[in-house]
Amino acid sequence: MNYDEYPEFPRWEKNFTARSGEGLTIRNLSVRDMRWPTSLGAHGSDAMHTDPDYSCAYVVIYTMNDNEGHGLTFTLGRGTDIVVQAVHALSHLVVGQDAADIFNDFGAFWRKLTSETQLRWIGPEKGVMHLATAAIVNALWDLWARIQHKPLWKLIADMEPEQLVRCIDFRYITDVITPEEAVKILRERKPNRDRMEREALTRGYPAYTTQVGWLGYSNETVTQLCHKYLSEGFTAFKLKVGQDLQDDKRRCKLVRSIIGDDKILMVDANQNWDVQEAIAWMKELAVFKPLWIEEPTSPDDVLGHLAVSKALAPLGISVATGEMCANRVMFKQFLQSGAMQYCQIDSARIGGVNEILAVYLMAYKLGVKVCPHAGGVGLCEMVQHLQLFDYICLSQTSEGRFIEYVDQQHEHFVNPVHVRNSHYMPPKAPGYSTELRREAAEGYEWPVGSEWQKLFASGKFQDPKHVPTLPPTKH
Amino acid sequence: MNYDEYPEFPRWEKNFTARSGEGLTIRNLSVRDMRWPTSLGAHGSDAMHTDPDYSCAYVVIYTMNDNEGHGLTFTLGRGTDIVVQAVHALSHLVVGQDAADIFNDFGAFWRKLTSETQLRWIGPEKGVMHLATAAIVNALWDLWARIQHKPLWKLIADMEPEQLVRCIDFRYITDVITPEEAVKILRERKPNRDRMEREALTRGYPAYTTQVGWLGYSNETVTQLCHKYLSEGFTAFKLKVGQDLQDDKRRCKLVRSIIGDDKILMVDANQNWDVQEAIAWMKELAVFKPLWIEEPTSPDDVLGHLAVSKALAPLGISVATGEMCANRVMFKQFLQSGAMQYCQIDSARIGGVNEILAVYLMAYKLGVKVCPHAGGVGLCEMVQHLQLFDYICLSQTSEGRFIEYVDQQHEHFVNPVHVRNSHYMPPKAPGYSTELRREAAEGYEWPVGSEWQKLFASGKFQDPKHVPTLPPTKH
């Protein structure tokens, strides 16, 4: 791997290395720009993101006594280098710290990471900076779970309410939930934890599939995939919509005709509409009885989603959103106003496990069901842990809830998800299921990885070192 | 300047150079990481940002026929390199384009820049990516105004309503304003434009000062500065609050005692509070009769600001916010819900002039006064143009409005602001007043600039090339 040929990409490993310290002192933090060429197959295409190359900024934290924590945040290709640069900018807050101190007062550390006095300006708590925060924080949780020899869901489910609540920064959300209320809720639900854990281990947690309906797929592909997932026991299917109404009707009709009226159909517009347009379009699709319309408009538009929710409620259509919801403050408003009926937490966009726990607590208090967003790279691996926390410690039911499932990109992980009869089976390996296999990490690091070098040589992708000069569009 | 010693910082000029094309074809885009050591004097310190080094990502666009456009986005020091990396990632959408094509259909180009199919994921339209967008878009507007030999405010004020509206992307805001409504508003106000322009050229536009009340300043400094700005004709003064209630009372009392009851006092918490805390704190400060509380809580919390607005209205205190409002969709909700009574547009956070015009139009339609955020680096230089647009084309009054003014960092600009008798005097040089003087650009480029090298040598700042190894906090 020759980095010297790519001066414009941040190096994956810098010398932020602690000189002294022992035990759980964090001696190093590395971050890599990982990309996979998924745009070649139109996998993952939607109305706004037509050619994604599923990617991630991949962080590894090393302690003096050689424990490791792996964490990532999902990206779509270009721009992963920007997130990598942001991880570097945050790493001075992590390297040199004793991980035990971090875990003992994790909420305070999380605030420190998201409130760095100069870096805060270029967020705050959103976009590139928050994606970088998520990658680092997720690596810390993986480290903690490995040290405890537990899968992450079990680490959290075994916590005393006070310890769990101490991981959360309640800044800006105390008007909806206070630490005291959170402790009270968790304490009330605690007696059932053992039973819920046994049930989860036996039955797993229900999944739905998004794989039948990417915009780029042909009718034949849709039909074949519907039959495939029906035969695997899936009962809920999601379609992408929003680019062409007639085409949406054709595909909704096709899927509904194959899965029948007793199965669940959801549709997802990926933010393609304005508010009034979303309402008008969904009235046209109401005949296909979708459970929800996902991301009807801008992910920042709480009041817009509220208007869509009110307009579509009489038609029996709910609103789901969350995968691009910036942080707990935005989730708070969606939840408290009634702008979302399904809360789709994302494991990599908001600032890692700590902040997601806050969202689960607010959703539980306000009676909104959480159905995590997944797919991409590593999102399925991570959200299964989080939803198991909800199942064991909070809602204690999976009624009307499911985790999104896409069976792509799992082969790159040391501990990939295990979905059986349309259910996620609880992971048992210590950690957060976030470690990439060595071959994946070496082959797909952008742009120096061996697989990328092959793709450049084959002409399927352009080597960034050969595109410094761009032709003008005219003449 | 030796970049090789700083491998972790993105180079300011890459070879994104068009090979052919002519006239207004954009042949190159450069971006520099500019920082000033303002933390040494506690200038600009507030409750959340205690040690800012005023900085900017500084973009220069060059055309084939050697026209230039200069643009910037304001930052606080660390993290400017991340914004620079983001500008690089966007530059392939700009270099090689004919600037005339961009200006003829600027709204469409703006959408292209903010909707890049892979980069969109790490925003969208917020944080690092939107700051980078602002720097590029502001450079394009500077280029356009220079080509037309007009200051930016005059370029906009001379536009036909249809041409102006064509610069705006109305995606996600049509539920509050449509292009047709915007044209109608501008057409109705058009007959008064000439008169308003003459008045602006004679009287200027009123300013208020923030300079009396940074948190780090002593009583003596506050007293001396109050007298200084009173003697310069200022009638409105802003104080930072939010860290210590007793200290806030002491300083509010001091300022009010010096300026008297007939002058205006505003207070600014810089997001330091939760919602209920903001209400309780401001009830304590109500006796000093502040016109507004600025940024009482998270900049993302529309419903929180609405709750604060409702609670403080009976006390005669308004809510002002906007400097960290992420985009037009967030502004839309603040404006339509009544969560802000003063709209503080920022020239460098949302995506440049195009998106700010959309915010002005929504604010005008919904009857909310715009009082721009300024200070930092270049913000005063830019917002004066924008507020003049409002004065000439929209509100056509400065009643109850003013532009923030801080007299720092102006000396770095080729065309600095000219404030006379507490009024911004309309700039007359062609462009957007965004060009840095050559000495500033060379001296303060981080970390290679000559002034920084001197600061490293003096030990006042640490050279980043010497801090790869961080000591652990314990042992």
mmCIF file of N, CA, C and O in Angstrom, chain A residues 8 15-17 20 48-51 53 74 76 78 81 85 96-97 101 116-118 120-121 126 171-172 174 271 274 300-303 327 332-333 349 468-469 472-474, chain B residues 8 14-17 20 48-51 53 74 76 78 81 85 96-97 101 116-118 120-121 126 171-172 174 271 274 300-303 327 332-333 349 468-469 472-474:
data_model
loop_
_atom_site.group_PDB
_atom_site.id
_atom_site.type_symbol
_atom_site.label_atom_id
_atom_site.label_comp_id
_atom_site.label_asym_id
_atom_site.label_seq_id
_atom_site.Cartn_x
_atom_site.Cartn_y
_atom_site.Cartn_z
ATOM 1 N N GLU A 8 -3.611 13.589 -1.372
ATOM 2 C CA GLU A 8 -4.816 14.295 -0.941
ATOM 3 C C GLU A 8 -5.670 13.488 0.024
ATOM 4 O O GLU A 8 -6.626 14.006 0.577
ATOM 5 N N ASN A 15 0.572 9.216 14.124
ATOM 6 C CA ASN A 15 1.370 8.867 15.288
ATOM 7 C C ASN A 15 0.826 9.423 16.595
ATOM 8 O O ASN A 15 1.564 9.873 17.443
ATOM 9 N N PHE A 16 -0.490 9.458 16.699
ATOM 10 C CA PHE A 16 -1.086 9.858 17.960
ATOM 11 C C PHE A 16 -0.943 8.710 18.953
ATOM 12 O O PHE A 16 -1.890 7.997 19.261
ATOM 13 N N THR A 17 0.238 8.532 19.451
ATOM 14 C CA THR A 17 0.530 7.379 20.280
ATOM 15 C C THR A 17 0.951 7.837 21.664
ATOM 16 O O THR A 17 1.819 8.683 21.800
ATOM 17 N N SER A 20 3.450 6.804 27.546
ATOM 18 C CA SER A 20 3.472 6.053 28.799
ATOM 19 C C SER A 20 2.054 5.703 29.199
ATOM 20 O O SER A 20 1.115 5.922 28.460
ATOM 21 N N MET A 48 -32.612 9.684 -4.084
ATOM 22 C CA MET A 48 -31.641 10.765 -3.883
ATOM 23 C C MET A 48 -30.201 10.294 -4.031
ATOM 24 O O MET A 48 -29.314 11.103 -4.261
ATOM 25 N N HIS A 49 -29.963 9.015 -3.825
ATOM 26 C CA HIS A 49 -28.592 8.491 -3.810
ATOM 27 C C HIS A 49 -28.520 7.394 -4.875
ATOM 28 O O HIS A 49 -28.759 6.226 -4.602
ATOM 29 N N THR A 50 -28.216 7.824 -6.102
ATOM 30 C CA THR A 50 -28.416 6.942 -7.246
ATOM 31 C C THR A 50 -27.252 5.995 -7.517
ATOM 32 O O THR A 50 -27.414 5.030 -8.250
ATOM 33 N N ASP A 51 -26.094 6.248 -6.946
ATOM 34 C CA ASP A 51 -24.932 5.417 -7.276
ATOM 35 C C ASP A 51 -24.026 5.205 -6.062
ATOM 36 O O ASP A 51 -22.815 5.441 -6.137
ATOM 37 N N ASP A 53 -21.464 3.938 -3.391
ATOM 38 C CA ASP A 53 -20.439 2.933 -3.122
ATOM 39 C C ASP A 53 -20.393 2.775 -1.610
ATOM 40 O O ASP A 53 -19.816 3.609 -0.899
ATOM 41 N N PHE A 74 -21.104 4.630 8.671
ATOM 42 C CA PHE A 74 -21.433 4.300 7.286
ATOM 43 C C PHE A 74 -21.426 5.562 6.413
ATOM 44 O O PHE A 74 -21.884 6.617 6.826
ATOM 45 N N LEU A 76 -21.253 6.812 1.833
ATOM 46 C CA LEU A 76 -21.632 6.344 0.485
ATOM 47 C C LEU A 76 -20.504 6.420 -0.526
ATOM 48 O O LEU A 76 -20.757 6.359 -1.717
ATOM 49 N N ARG A 78 -17.560 8.814 -1.908
ATOM 50 C CA ARG A 78 -16.903 10.121 -1.841
ATOM 51 C C ARG A 78 -17.257 10.810 -0.521
ATOM 52 O O ARG A 78 -18.403 10.773 -0.089
ATOM 53 N N ASP A 81 -13.191 10.317 3.074
ATOM 54 C CA ASP A 81 -11.920 10.948 3.460
ATOM 55 C C ASP A 81 -12.146 12.154 4.370
ATOM 56 O O ASP A 81 -11.322 12.460 5.234
ATOM 57 N N GLN A 85 -10.693 12.624 8.149
ATOM 58 C CA GLN A 85 -10.006 13.825 8.632
ATOM 59 C C GLN A 85 -10.631 14.297 9.959
ATOM 60 O O GLN A 85 -9.916 14.720 10.876
ATOM 61 N N GLY A 96 -4.406 8.515 24.996
ATOM 62 C CA GLY A 96 -3.832 8.945 26.266
ATOM 63 C C GLY A 96 -4.801 8.828 27.423
ATOM 64 O O GLY A 96 -4.387 8.840 28.580
ATOM 65 N N GLN A 97 -6.088 8.714 27.124
ATOM 66 C CA GLN A 97 -7.081 8.543 28.189
ATOM 67 C C GLN A 97 -7.078 7.098 28.689
ATOM 68 O O GLN A 97 -6.798 6.174 27.938
ATOM 69 N N ASP A 101 -11.586 5.087 32.919
ATOM 70 C CA ASP A 101 -12.135 6.396 33.319
ATOM 71 C C ASP A 101 -13.268 6.817 32.393
ATOM 72 O O ASP A 101 -14.283 7.369 32.835
ATOM 73 N N GLU A 116 -15.931 19.967 22.022
ATOM 74 C CA GLU A 116 -14.585 20.520 21.882
ATOM 75 C C GLU A 116 -14.747 21.969 21.428
ATOM 76 O O GLU A 116 -15.447 22.270 20.460
ATOM 77 N N THR A 117 -14.091 22.883 22.158
ATOM 78 C CA THR A 117 -14.460 24.298 22.039
ATOM 79 C C THR A 117 -14.259 24.892 20.639
ATOM 80 O O THR A 117 -14.943 25.839 20.286
ATOM 81 N N GLN A 118 -13.316 24.381 19.866
ATOM 82 C CA GLN A 118 -13.149 24.916 18.505
ATOM 83 C C GLN A 118 -13.875 24.061 17.463
ATOM 84 O O GLN A 118 -14.480 24.587 16.526
ATOM 85 N N ARG A 120 -16.547 22.303 17.842
ATOM 86 C CA ARG A 120 -17.999 22.356 17.971
ATOM 87 C C ARG A 120 -18.636 23.236 16.893
ATOM 88 O O ARG A 120 -19.733 22.949 16.410
ATOM 89 N N TRP A 121 -17.926 24.285 16.502
ATOM 90 C CA TRP A 121 -18.479 25.242 15.538
ATOM 91 C C TRP A 121 -18.844 24.607 14.195
ATOM 92 O O TRP A 121 -19.806 25.021 13.546
ATOM 93 N N LYS A 126 -23.715 17.264 14.336
ATOM 94 C CA LYS A 126 -24.402 16.922 13.091
ATOM 95 C C LYS A 126 -23.389 16.742 11.968
ATOM 96 O O LYS A 126 -22.249 17.169 12.063
ATOM 97 N N ARG A 171 -28.052 16.766 28.074
ATOM 98 C CA ARG A 171 -28.121 18.171 27.640
ATOM 99 C C ARG A 171 -29.138 18.328 26.499
ATOM 100 O O ARG A 171 -29.132 17.585 25.535
ATOM 101 N N TYR A 172 -29.987 19.308 26.610
ATOM 102 C CA TYR A 172 -30.988 19.691 25.606
ATOM 103 C C TYR A 172 -32.198 18.756 25.513
ATOM 104 O O TYR A 172 -33.050 18.948 24.639
ATOM 105 N N THR A 174 -33.772 17.533 28.635
ATOM 106 C CA THR A 174 -34.411 17.393 29.947
ATOM 107 C C THR A 174 -35.851 17.887 29.959
ATOM 108 O O THR A 174 -36.598 17.574 30.887
ATOM 109 N N GLN A 271 -36.572 11.201 1.030
ATOM 110 C CA GLN A 271 -36.514 12.677 1.080
ATOM 111 C C GLN A 271 -36.753 13.360 -0.251
ATOM 112 O O GLN A 271 -36.394 14.514 -0.429
ATOM 113 N N ASP A 274 -41.336 17.581 -1.529
ATOM 114 C CA ASP A 274 -41.753 18.667 -0.653
ATOM 115 C C ASP A 274 -43.002 18.198 0.110
ATOM 116 O O ASP A 274 -43.580 17.153 -0.213
ATOM 117 N N ASP A 300 -34.723 17.203 8.134
ATOM 118 C CA ASP A 300 -34.683 18.269 9.138
ATOM 119 C C ASP A 300 -36.063 18.858 9.411
ATOM 120 O O ASP A 300 -36.199 19.711 10.296
ATOM 121 N N ASP A 301 -37.064 18.433 8.652
ATOM 122 C CA ASP A 301 -38.348 19.136 8.698
ATOM 123 C C ASP A 301 -39.344 18.456 9.645
ATOM 124 O O ASP A 301 -40.223 17.705 9.230
ATOM 125 N N VAL A 302 -39.211 18.762 10.927
ATOM 126 C CA VAL A 302 -40.121 18.207 11.937
ATOM 127 C C VAL A 302 -41.556 18.619 11.625
ATOM 128 O O VAL A 302 -42.464 17.778 11.567
ATOM 129 N N LEU A 303 -41.769 19.912 11.403
ATOM 130 C CA LEU A 303 -43.126 20.409 11.187
ATOM 131 C C LEU A 303 -43.693 19.900 9.863
ATOM 132 O O LEU A 303 -44.900 19.664 9.750
ATOM 133 N N ASN A 327 -29.492 14.255 15.391
ATOM 134 C CA ASN A 327 -29.062 14.057 16.780
ATOM 135 C C ASN A 327 -30.282 13.912 17.695
ATOM 136 O O ASN A 327 -31.415 13.966 17.238
ATOM 137 N N LYS A 332 -35.899 14.299 19.549
ATOM 138 C CA LYS A 332 -36.804 14.767 20.604
ATOM 139 C C LYS A 332 -38.017 15.458 20.003
ATOM 140 O O LYS A 332 -39.166 15.184 20.386
ATOM 141 N N GLN A 333 -37.772 16.354 19.048
ATOM 142 C CA GLN A 333 -38.875 17.117 18.459
ATOM 143 C C GLN A 333 -39.800 16.248 17.615
ATOM 144 O O GLN A 333 -41.024 16.401 17.640
ATOM 145 N N ARG A 349 -25.178 7.411 12.543
ATOM 146 C CA ARG A 349 -25.296 8.833 12.212
ATOM 147 C C ARG A 349 -25.269 9.698 13.464
ATOM 148 O O ARG A 349 -24.531 10.663 13.541
ATOM 149 N N PRO A 468 -6.469 14.446 -11.662
ATOM 150 C CA PRO A 468 -6.317 15.802 -11.156
ATOM 151 C C PRO A 468 -6.838 16.837 -12.144
ATOM 152 O O PRO A 468 -7.221 17.916 -11.774
ATOM 153 N N THR A 469 -6.886 16.497 -13.409
ATOM 154 C CA THR A 469 -7.296 17.469 -14.418
ATOM 155 C C THR A 469 -8.672 17.105 -14.939
ATOM 156 O O THR A 469 -8.887 16.020 -15.442
ATOM 157 N N PRO A 472 -13.291 20.745 -19.134
ATOM 158 C CA PRO A 472 -14.462 21.619 -19.040
ATOM 159 C C PRO A 472 -15.652 20.948 -19.721
ATOM 160 O O PRO A 472 -15.488 20.038 -20.520
ATOM 161 N N THR A 473 -16.842 21.418 -19.373
ATOM 162 C CA THR A 473 -18.041 20.772 -19.913
ATOM 163 C C THR A 473 -18.365 21.232 -21.324
ATOM 164 O O THR A 473 -19.124 20.594 -22.015
ATOM 165 N N LYS A 474 -17.809 22.377 -21.724
ATOM 166 C CA LYS A 474 -18.129 22.900 -23.057
ATOM 167 C C LYS A 474 -16.905 22.869 -23.957
ATOM 168 O O LYS A 474 -15.797 22.737 -23.496
ATOM 169 N N GLU B 8 -0.445 15.868 7.406
ATOM 170 C CA GLU B 8 -1.843 15.647 7.787
ATOM 171 C C GLU B 8 -2.772 16.774 7.376
ATOM 172 O O GLU B 8 -3.980 16.662 7.523
ATOM 173 N N LYS B 14 -4.797 22.265 -5.235
ATOM 174 C CA LYS B 14 -4.602 21.004 -5.920
ATOM 175 C C LYS B 14 -4.673 21.268 -7.414
ATOM 176 O O LYS B 14 -4.984 22.368 -7.870
ATOM 177 N N ASN B 15 -4.362 20.237 -8.180
ATOM 178 C CA ASN B 15 -4.277 20.445 -9.612
ATOM 179 C C ASN B 15 -5.597 20.218 -10.330
ATOM 180 O O ASN B 15 -5.632 19.631 -11.391
ATOM 181 N N PHE B 16 -6.670 20.621 -9.681
ATOM 182 C CA PHE B 16 -7.958 20.548 -10.362
ATOM 183 C C PHE B 16 -8.027 21.680 -11.377
ATOM 184 O O PHE B 16 -8.684 22.679 -11.189
ATOM 185 N N THR B 17 -7.326 21.523 -12.444
ATOM 186 C CA THR B 17 -7.183 22.601 -13.411
ATOM 187 C C THR B 17 -7.782 22.174 -14.737
ATOM 188 O O THR B 17 -7.462 21.107 -15.245
ATOM 189 N N SER B 20 -8.795 22.917 -21.072
ATOM 190 C CA SER B 20 -9.218 23.750 -22.195
ATOM 191 C C SER B 20 -10.421 24.578 -21.780
ATOM 192 O O SER B 20 -10.824 24.576 -20.634
ATOM 193 N N MET B 48 -19.918 28.642 25.311
ATOM 194 C CA MET B 48 -19.635 27.330 24.729
ATOM 195 C C MET B 48 -18.297 27.295 23.991
ATOM 196 O O MET B 48 -17.746 26.230 23.773
ATOM 197 N N HIS B 49 -17.809 28.436 23.578
ATOM 198 C CA HIS B 49 -16.593 28.491 22.755
ATOM 199 C C HIS B 49 -15.601 29.396 23.472
ATOM 200 O O HIS B 49 -15.568 30.600 23.254
ATOM 201 N N THR B 50 -14.823 28.786 24.356
ATOM 202 C CA THR B 50 -14.060 29.557 25.323
ATOM 203 C C THR B 50 -12.710 30.043 24.809
ATOM 204 O O THR B 50 -12.112 30.924 25.422
ATOM 205 N N ASP B 51 -12.213 29.485 23.722
ATOM 206 C CA ASP B 51 -10.874 29.850 23.259
ATOM 207 C C ASP B 51 -10.774 29.871 21.731
ATOM 208 O O ASP B 51 -9.895 29.237 21.151
ATOM 209 N N ASP B 53 -9.882 30.524 18.002
ATOM 210 C CA ASP B 53 -8.928 31.164 17.103
ATOM 211 C C ASP B 53 -9.675 31.455 15.809
ATOM 212 O O ASP B 53 -9.891 30.555 14.995
ATOM 213 N N PHE B 74 -16.524 30.995 7.899
ATOM 214 C CA PHE B 74 -15.898 31.271 9.191
ATOM 215 C C PHE B 74 -15.811 29.991 10.039
ATOM 216 O O PHE B 74 -16.732 29.186 10.060
ATOM 217 N N LEU B 76 -13.540 28.279 13.855
ATOM 218 C CA LEU B 76 -12.931 28.703 15.123
ATOM 219 C C LEU B 76 -11.527 28.162 15.352
ATOM 220 O O LEU B 76 -11.048 28.172 16.483
ATOM 221 N N ARG B 78 -9.277 24.827 15.103
ATOM 222 C CA ARG B 78 -9.232 23.392 14.809
ATOM 223 C C ARG B 78 -10.468 23.001 13.991
ATOM 224 O O ARG B 78 -11.578 23.453 14.266
ATOM 225 N N ASP B 81 -9.185 22.505 8.730
ATOM 226 C CA ASP B 81 -8.623 21.539 7.767
ATOM 227 C C ASP B 81 -9.699 20.574 7.254
ATOM 228 O O ASP B 81 -9.622 20.106 6.118
ATOM 229 N N GLN B 85 -10.816 20.057 3.385
ATOM 230 C CA GLN B 85 -10.943 18.744 2.723
ATOM 231 C C GLN B 85 -12.304 18.644 2.020
ATOM 232 O O GLN B 85 -12.412 18.104 0.916
ATOM 233 N N GLY B 96 -13.993 23.593 -14.426
ATOM 234 C CA GLY B 96 -14.374 23.141 -15.769
ATOM 235 C C GLY B 96 -15.724 23.678 -16.198
ATOM 236 O O GLY B 96 -16.064 23.644 -17.381
ATOM 237 N N GLN B 97 -16.512 24.162 -15.247
ATOM 238 C CA GLN B 97 -17.813 24.750 -15.596
ATOM 239 C C GLN B 97 -17.626 26.159 -16.152
ATOM 240 O O GLN B 97 -16.696 26.860 -15.782
ATOM 241 N N ASP B 101 -22.799 29.941 -17.366
ATOM 242 C CA ASP B 101 -23.864 28.933 -17.263
ATOM 243 C C ASP B 101 -24.354 28.807 -15.825
ATOM 244 O O ASP B 101 -25.547 28.653 -15.574
ATOM 245 N N GLU B 116 -24.901 16.245 -4.449
ATOM 246 C CA GLU B 116 -23.984 15.267 -5.027
ATOM 247 C C GLU B 116 -24.331 13.899 -4.418
ATOM 248 O O GLU B 116 -24.420 13.765 -3.193
ATOM 249 N N THR B 117 -24.528 12.913 -5.272
ATOM 250 C CA THR B 117 -25.203 11.683 -4.832
ATOM 251 C C THR B 117 -24.465 10.921 -3.727
ATOM 252 O O THR B 117 -25.098 10.218 -2.955
ATOM 253 N N GLN B 118 -23.154 11.025 -3.654
ATOM 254 C CA GLN B 118 -22.438 10.334 -2.571
ATOM 255 C C GLN B 118 -22.143 11.274 -1.393
ATOM 256 O O GLN B 118 -22.266 10.876 -0.234
ATOM 257 N N ARG B 120 -23.832 13.821 -0.411
ATOM 258 C CA ARG B 120 -25.039 14.252 0.290
ATOM 259 C C ARG B 120 -25.207 13.530 1.633
ATOM 260 O O ARG B 120 -25.689 14.103 2.607
ATOM 261 N N TRP B 121 -24.802 12.262 1.664
ATOM 262 C CA TRP B 121 -24.988 11.443 2.867
ATOM 263 C C TRP B 121 -24.323 12.037 4.110
ATOM 264 O O TRP B 121 -24.833 11.893 5.220
ATOM 265 N N LYS B 126 -25.751 20.517 5.946
ATOM 266 C CA LYS B 126 -25.468 20.945 7.327
ATOM 267 C C LYS B 126 -24.015 20.673 7.667
ATOM 268 O O LYS B 126 -23.328 19.912 6.982
ATOM 269 N N ARG B 171 -36.535 23.760 -3.068
ATOM 270 C CA ARG B 171 -36.801 22.416 -2.529
ATOM 271 C C ARG B 171 -36.998 22.488 -1.003
ATOM 272 O O ARG B 171 -36.212 23.116 -0.302
ATOM 273 N N TYR B 172 -38.035 21.858 -0.535
ATOM 274 C CA TYR B 172 -38.361 21.709 0.888
ATOM 275 C C TYR B 172 -38.930 22.978 1.544
ATOM 276 O O TYR B 172 -39.152 22.978 2.754
ATOM 277 N N THR B 174 -41.480 24.947 -0.282
ATOM 278 C CA THR B 174 -42.651 25.416 -1.038
ATOM 279 C C THR B 174 -43.916 25.426 -0.183
ATOM 280 O O THR B 174 -44.897 26.059 -0.578
ATOM 281 N N GLN B 271 -26.274 29.020 23.455
ATOM 282 C CA GLN B 271 -26.737 27.621 23.524
ATOM 283 C C GLN B 271 -26.406 26.919 24.827
ATOM 284 O O GLN B 271 -26.398 25.692 24.884
ATOM 285 N N ASP B 274 -30.592 24.281 28.836
ATOM 286 C CA ASP B 274 -31.747 23.482 28.457
ATOM 287 C C ASP B 274 -32.974 24.407 28.469
ATOM 288 O O ASP B 274 -32.902 25.546 28.947
ATOM 289 N N ASP B 300 -30.740 23.496 17.145
ATOM 290 C CA ASP B 300 -31.610 22.577 16.407
ATOM 291 C C ASP B 300 -33.006 22.504 17.002
ATOM 292 O O ASP B 300 -33.885 21.849 16.439
ATOM 293 N N ASP B 301 -33.222 23.143 18.139
ATOM 294 C CA ASP B 301 -34.459 22.896 18.885
ATOM 295 C C ASP B 301 -35.529 23.954 18.587
ATOM 296 O O ASP B 301 -35.726 24.900 19.344
ATOM 297 N N VAL B 302 -36.235 23.753 17.482
ATOM 298 C CA VAL B 302 -37.310 24.678 17.096
ATOM 299 C C VAL B 302 -38.376 24.724 18.192
ATOM 300 O O VAL B 302 -38.764 25.805 18.654
ATOM 301 N N LEU B 303 -38.840 23.550 18.615
ATOM 302 C CA LEU B 303 -39.923 23.509 19.595
ATOM 303 C C LEU B 303 -39.461 24.032 20.952
ATOM 304 O O LEU B 303 -40.246 24.628 21.687
ATOM 305 N N ASN B 327 -29.792 25.320 7.970
ATOM 306 C CA ASN B 327 -30.175 25.507 6.564
ATOM 307 C C ASN B 327 -31.565 26.129 6.465
ATOM 308 O O ASN B 327 -32.203 26.396 7.476
ATOM 309 N N LYS B 332 -37.026 27.781 8.085
ATOM 310 C CA LYS B 332 -38.453 27.726 7.750
ATOM 311 C C LYS B 332 -39.284 27.397 8.985
ATOM 312 O O LYS B 332 -40.273 28.075 9.287
ATOM 313 N N GLN B 333 -38.846 26.391 9.741
ATOM 314 C CA GLN B 333 -39.615 25.970 10.909
ATOM 315 C C GLN B 333 -39.565 27.003 12.032
ATOM 316 O O GLN B 333 -40.574 27.252 12.694
ATOM 317 N N ARG B 349 -22.670 30.090 7.222
ATOM 318 C CA ARG B 349 -23.039 28.753 7.701
ATOM 319 C C ARG B 349 -23.994 28.060 6.749
ATOM 320 O O ARG B 349 -23.778 26.913 6.383
ATOM 321 N N PRO B 468 2.777 14.945 17.619
ATOM 322 C CA PRO B 468 2.176 13.656 17.267
ATOM 323 C C PRO B 468 1.988 12.770 18.490
ATOM 324 O O PRO B 468 1.152 11.896 18.518
ATOM 325 N N THR B 469 2.772 13.000 19.525
ATOM 326 C CA THR B 469 2.704 12.131 20.683
ATOM 327 C C THR B 469 2.039 12.860 21.839
ATOM 328 O O THR B 469 2.476 13.921 22.252
ATOM 329 N N PRO B 472 -0.426 10.536 28.237
ATOM 330 C CA PRO B 472 -1.663 10.090 28.871
ATOM 331 C C PRO B 472 -1.986 11.022 30.034
ATOM 332 O O PRO B 472 -1.113 11.726 30.542
ATOM 333 N N THR B 473 -3.232 11.024 30.459
ATOM 334 C CA THR B 473 -3.646 11.951 31.508
ATOM 335 C C THR B 473 -3.258 11.459 32.894
ATOM 336 O O THR B 473 -3.219 12.232 33.829
ATOM 337 N N LYS B 474 -3.014 10.150 33.033
ATOM 338 C CA LYS B 474 -2.688 9.618 34.350
ATOM 339 C C LYS B 474 -1.263 9.085 34.374
ATOM 340 O O LYS B 474 -0.666 8.846 33.341
#
